[in-house]
Amino acid sequence: MNARSNWEAVCTVDDLVPESGIAVWTDAGPVAVFYLPHHLPALFAISHTDPFSGANVLARGITGDLKGEPVVASPLYKQHFSLRTGICMEDESVRVKVYPVLLDGDRVRLKVPASQRRTTAA
């Protein structure tokens, strides 16, 4: 069975906040979308869930740069996650999921796994 993905529209350009993140809901769950206008590429998308706490908070983290790597610092325990790879800079054995992201006109789209519809017997 093949895993399928969709390019899901999650927000518009007007929803983005420069140098910051926003949380969006997808078929794959909560995702944090970051807009860094002075960086190429300017859009990044990672899981919104902090793997150390299990809380959905990464979109509220502070963006920055560690040794040339664009990162977000978790607002809870302050670990830094690469916006390119999802790897935790303080513990490389921990990572968050990274999603391909693109701008389609004024819509921001993420490539997320297609939802699996399940039917249950009544």
mmCIF file of C-alpha atoms in Angstrom:
data_model
loop_
_atom_site.group_PDB
_atom_site.id
_atom_site.type_symbol
_atom_site.label_atom_id
_atom_site.label_comp_id
_atom_site.label_asym_id
_atom_site.label_seq_id
_atom_site.Cartn_x
_atom_site.Cartn_y
_atom_site.Cartn_z
ATOM 1 C CA MET A 1 0.000 0.000 0.000
ATOM 2 C CA ASN A 2 1.426 3.374 -1.020
ATOM 3 C CA ALA A 3 1.458 6.318 1.345
ATOM 4 C CA ARG A 4 -0.087 9.313 -0.379
ATOM 5 C CA SER A 5 0.450 12.981 0.267
ATOM 6 C CA ASN A 6 -1.542 16.098 -0.509
ATOM 7 C CA TRP A 7 -0.469 19.712 -0.902
ATOM 8 C CA GLU A 8 -2.878 21.133 1.657
ATOM 9 C CA ALA A 9 -3.653 24.880 1.715
ATOM 10 C CA VAL A 10 -3.252 25.918 5.364
ATOM 11 C CA CYS A 11 -3.244 29.725 5.368
ATOM 12 C CA THR A 12 -2.652 32.811 3.232
ATOM 13 C CA VAL A 13 0.326 35.148 3.028
ATOM 14 C CA ASP A 14 -1.666 37.707 5.046
ATOM 15 C CA ASP A 15 -1.800 35.244 7.968
ATOM 16 C CA LEU A 16 1.998 35.050 8.253
ATOM 17 C CA VAL A 17 3.966 37.086 10.788
ATOM 18 C CA PRO A 18 7.533 38.053 9.780
ATOM 19 C CA GLU A 19 10.287 36.419 11.876
ATOM 20 C CA SER A 20 7.676 34.325 13.683
ATOM 21 C CA GLY A 21 5.454 31.264 13.460
ATOM 22 C CA ILE A 22 1.766 30.474 13.296
ATOM 23 C CA ALA A 23 0.004 27.242 14.189
ATOM 24 C CA VAL A 24 -2.174 25.526 11.583
ATOM 25 C CA TRP A 25 -4.213 22.329 11.654
ATOM 26 C CA THR A 26 -3.635 19.698 8.948
ATOM 27 C CA ASP A 27 -4.699 16.128 8.260
ATOM 28 C CA ALA A 28 -1.373 15.188 9.897
ATOM 29 C CA GLY A 29 -2.132 17.225 13.042
ATOM 30 C CA PRO A 30 -0.818 20.579 14.287
ATOM 31 C CA VAL A 31 1.984 22.176 12.278
ATOM 32 C CA ALA A 32 4.011 25.334 12.933
ATOM 33 C CA VAL A 33 4.632 27.497 9.849
ATOM 34 C CA PHE A 34 7.464 30.030 10.074
ATOM 35 C CA TYR A 35 8.064 33.049 7.842
ATOM 36 C CA LEU A 36 11.631 34.376 7.786
ATOM 37 C CA PRO A 37 11.527 37.032 5.020
ATOM 38 C CA HIS A 38 15.278 37.742 5.146
ATOM 39 C CA HIS A 39 16.169 34.077 4.617
ATOM 40 C CA LEU A 40 16.085 31.815 1.570
ATOM 41 C CA PRO A 41 13.914 29.863 1.621
ATOM 42 C CA ALA A 42 11.621 32.125 3.625
ATOM 43 C CA LEU A 43 8.997 29.517 4.604
ATOM 44 C CA PHE A 44 9.501 26.566 6.930
ATOM 45 C CA ALA A 45 7.080 24.077 8.474
ATOM 46 C CA ILE A 46 7.684 21.709 11.388
ATOM 47 C CA SER A 47 5.525 19.841 13.859
ATOM 48 C CA HIS A 48 3.902 22.213 16.354
ATOM 49 C CA THR A 49 4.396 19.643 19.150
ATOM 50 C CA ASP A 50 7.410 20.046 21.449
ATOM 51 C CA PRO A 51 8.793 16.492 21.805
ATOM 52 C CA PHE A 52 10.150 17.189 25.298
ATOM 53 C CA SER A 53 6.840 18.313 26.818
ATOM 54 C CA GLY A 54 4.211 16.992 24.386
ATOM 55 C CA ALA A 55 2.637 20.476 24.302
ATOM 56 C CA ASN A 56 1.657 22.181 21.049
ATOM 57 C CA VAL A 57 3.800 25.302 21.430
ATOM 58 C CA LEU A 58 6.586 25.464 18.840
ATOM 59 C CA ALA A 59 4.862 28.106 16.681
ATOM 60 C CA ARG A 60 5.130 30.407 19.723
ATOM 61 C CA GLY A 61 8.892 29.915 19.980
ATOM 62 C CA ILE A 62 11.518 32.528 19.217
ATOM 63 C CA THR A 63 13.189 32.229 15.817
ATOM 64 C CA GLY A 64 16.881 32.762 15.374
ATOM 65 C CA ASP A 65 20.108 31.460 13.929
ATOM 66 C CA LEU A 66 22.621 29.049 15.479
ATOM 67 C CA LYS A 67 25.859 28.728 13.515
ATOM 68 C CA GLY A 68 24.070 29.607 10.284
ATOM 69 C CA GLU A 69 21.151 27.261 10.920
ATOM 70 C CA PRO A 70 17.633 28.779 11.126
ATOM 71 C CA VAL A 71 16.061 27.579 14.374
ATOM 72 C CA VAL A 72 13.136 28.005 16.701
ATOM 73 C CA ALA A 73 13.575 27.853 20.483
ATOM 74 C CA SER A 74 10.827 26.027 22.330
ATOM 75 C CA PRO A 75 9.027 28.443 24.660
ATOM 76 C CA LEU A 76 8.925 25.766 27.383
ATOM 77 C CA TYR A 77 12.344 24.206 27.872
ATOM 78 C CA LYS A 78 14.283 26.391 25.384
ATOM 79 C CA GLN A 79 15.670 23.598 23.174
ATOM 80 C CA HIS A 80 16.446 24.798 19.649
ATOM 81 C CA PHE A 81 15.056 22.936 16.630
ATOM 82 C CA SER A 82 16.438 23.322 13.121
ATOM 83 C CA LEU A 83 13.750 24.651 10.809
ATOM 84 C CA ARG A 84 15.426 22.806 7.910
ATOM 85 C CA THR A 85 15.902 19.336 9.429
ATOM 86 C CA GLY A 86 13.841 19.310 12.639
ATOM 87 C CA ILE A 87 16.862 18.121 14.646
ATOM 88 C CA CYS A 88 17.200 19.378 18.220
ATOM 89 C CA MET A 89 20.472 21.304 18.431
ATOM 90 C CA GLU A 90 21.011 20.285 22.072
ATOM 91 C CA ASP A 91 20.156 16.580 21.598
ATOM 92 C CA GLU A 92 20.552 15.271 18.046
ATOM 93 C CA SER A 93 18.696 12.063 18.927
ATOM 94 C CA VAL A 94 15.479 14.126 19.142
ATOM 95 C CA ARG A 95 13.756 15.677 16.154
ATOM 96 C CA VAL A 96 10.437 17.073 15.042
ATOM 97 C CA LYS A 97 8.787 16.308 11.716
ATOM 98 C CA VAL A 98 9.557 18.712 8.864
ATOM 99 C CA TYR A 99 6.983 19.387 6.144
ATOM 100 C CA PRO A 100 7.645 20.578 2.597
ATOM 101 C CA VAL A 101 6.061 24.024 2.204
ATOM 102 C CA LEU A 102 5.425 26.249 -0.801
ATOM 103 C CA LEU A 103 3.728 29.460 -1.765
ATOM 104 C CA ASP A 104 0.968 29.040 -4.373
ATOM 105 C CA GLY A 105 -0.248 32.522 -5.277
ATOM 106 C CA ASP A 106 -1.318 33.927 -1.909
ATOM 107 C CA ARG A 107 -1.847 30.483 -0.341
ATOM 108 C CA VAL A 108 0.677 28.611 1.765
ATOM 109 C CA ARG A 109 0.577 24.875 1.082
ATOM 110 C CA LEU A 110 2.085 22.000 3.058
ATOM 111 C CA LYS A 111 2.746 18.505 1.786
ATOM 112 C CA VAL A 112 1.087 16.270 4.368
ATOM 113 C CA PRO A 113 0.116 12.599 4.365
ATOM 114 C CA ALA A 114 -3.390 12.082 3.001
ATOM 115 C CA SER A 115 -5.918 11.316 5.708
ATOM 116 C CA GLN A 116 -6.762 7.672 6.163
ATOM 117 C CA ARG A 117 -10.510 7.206 6.243
ATOM 118 C CA ARG A 118 -11.523 4.280 8.375
ATOM 119 C CA THR A 119 -14.899 2.698 8.504
ATOM 120 C CA THR A 120 -16.099 0.746 11.480
ATOM 121 C CA ALA A 121 -18.811 -1.842 11.631
ATOM 122 C CA ALA A 122 -21.837 -0.735 13.578
#
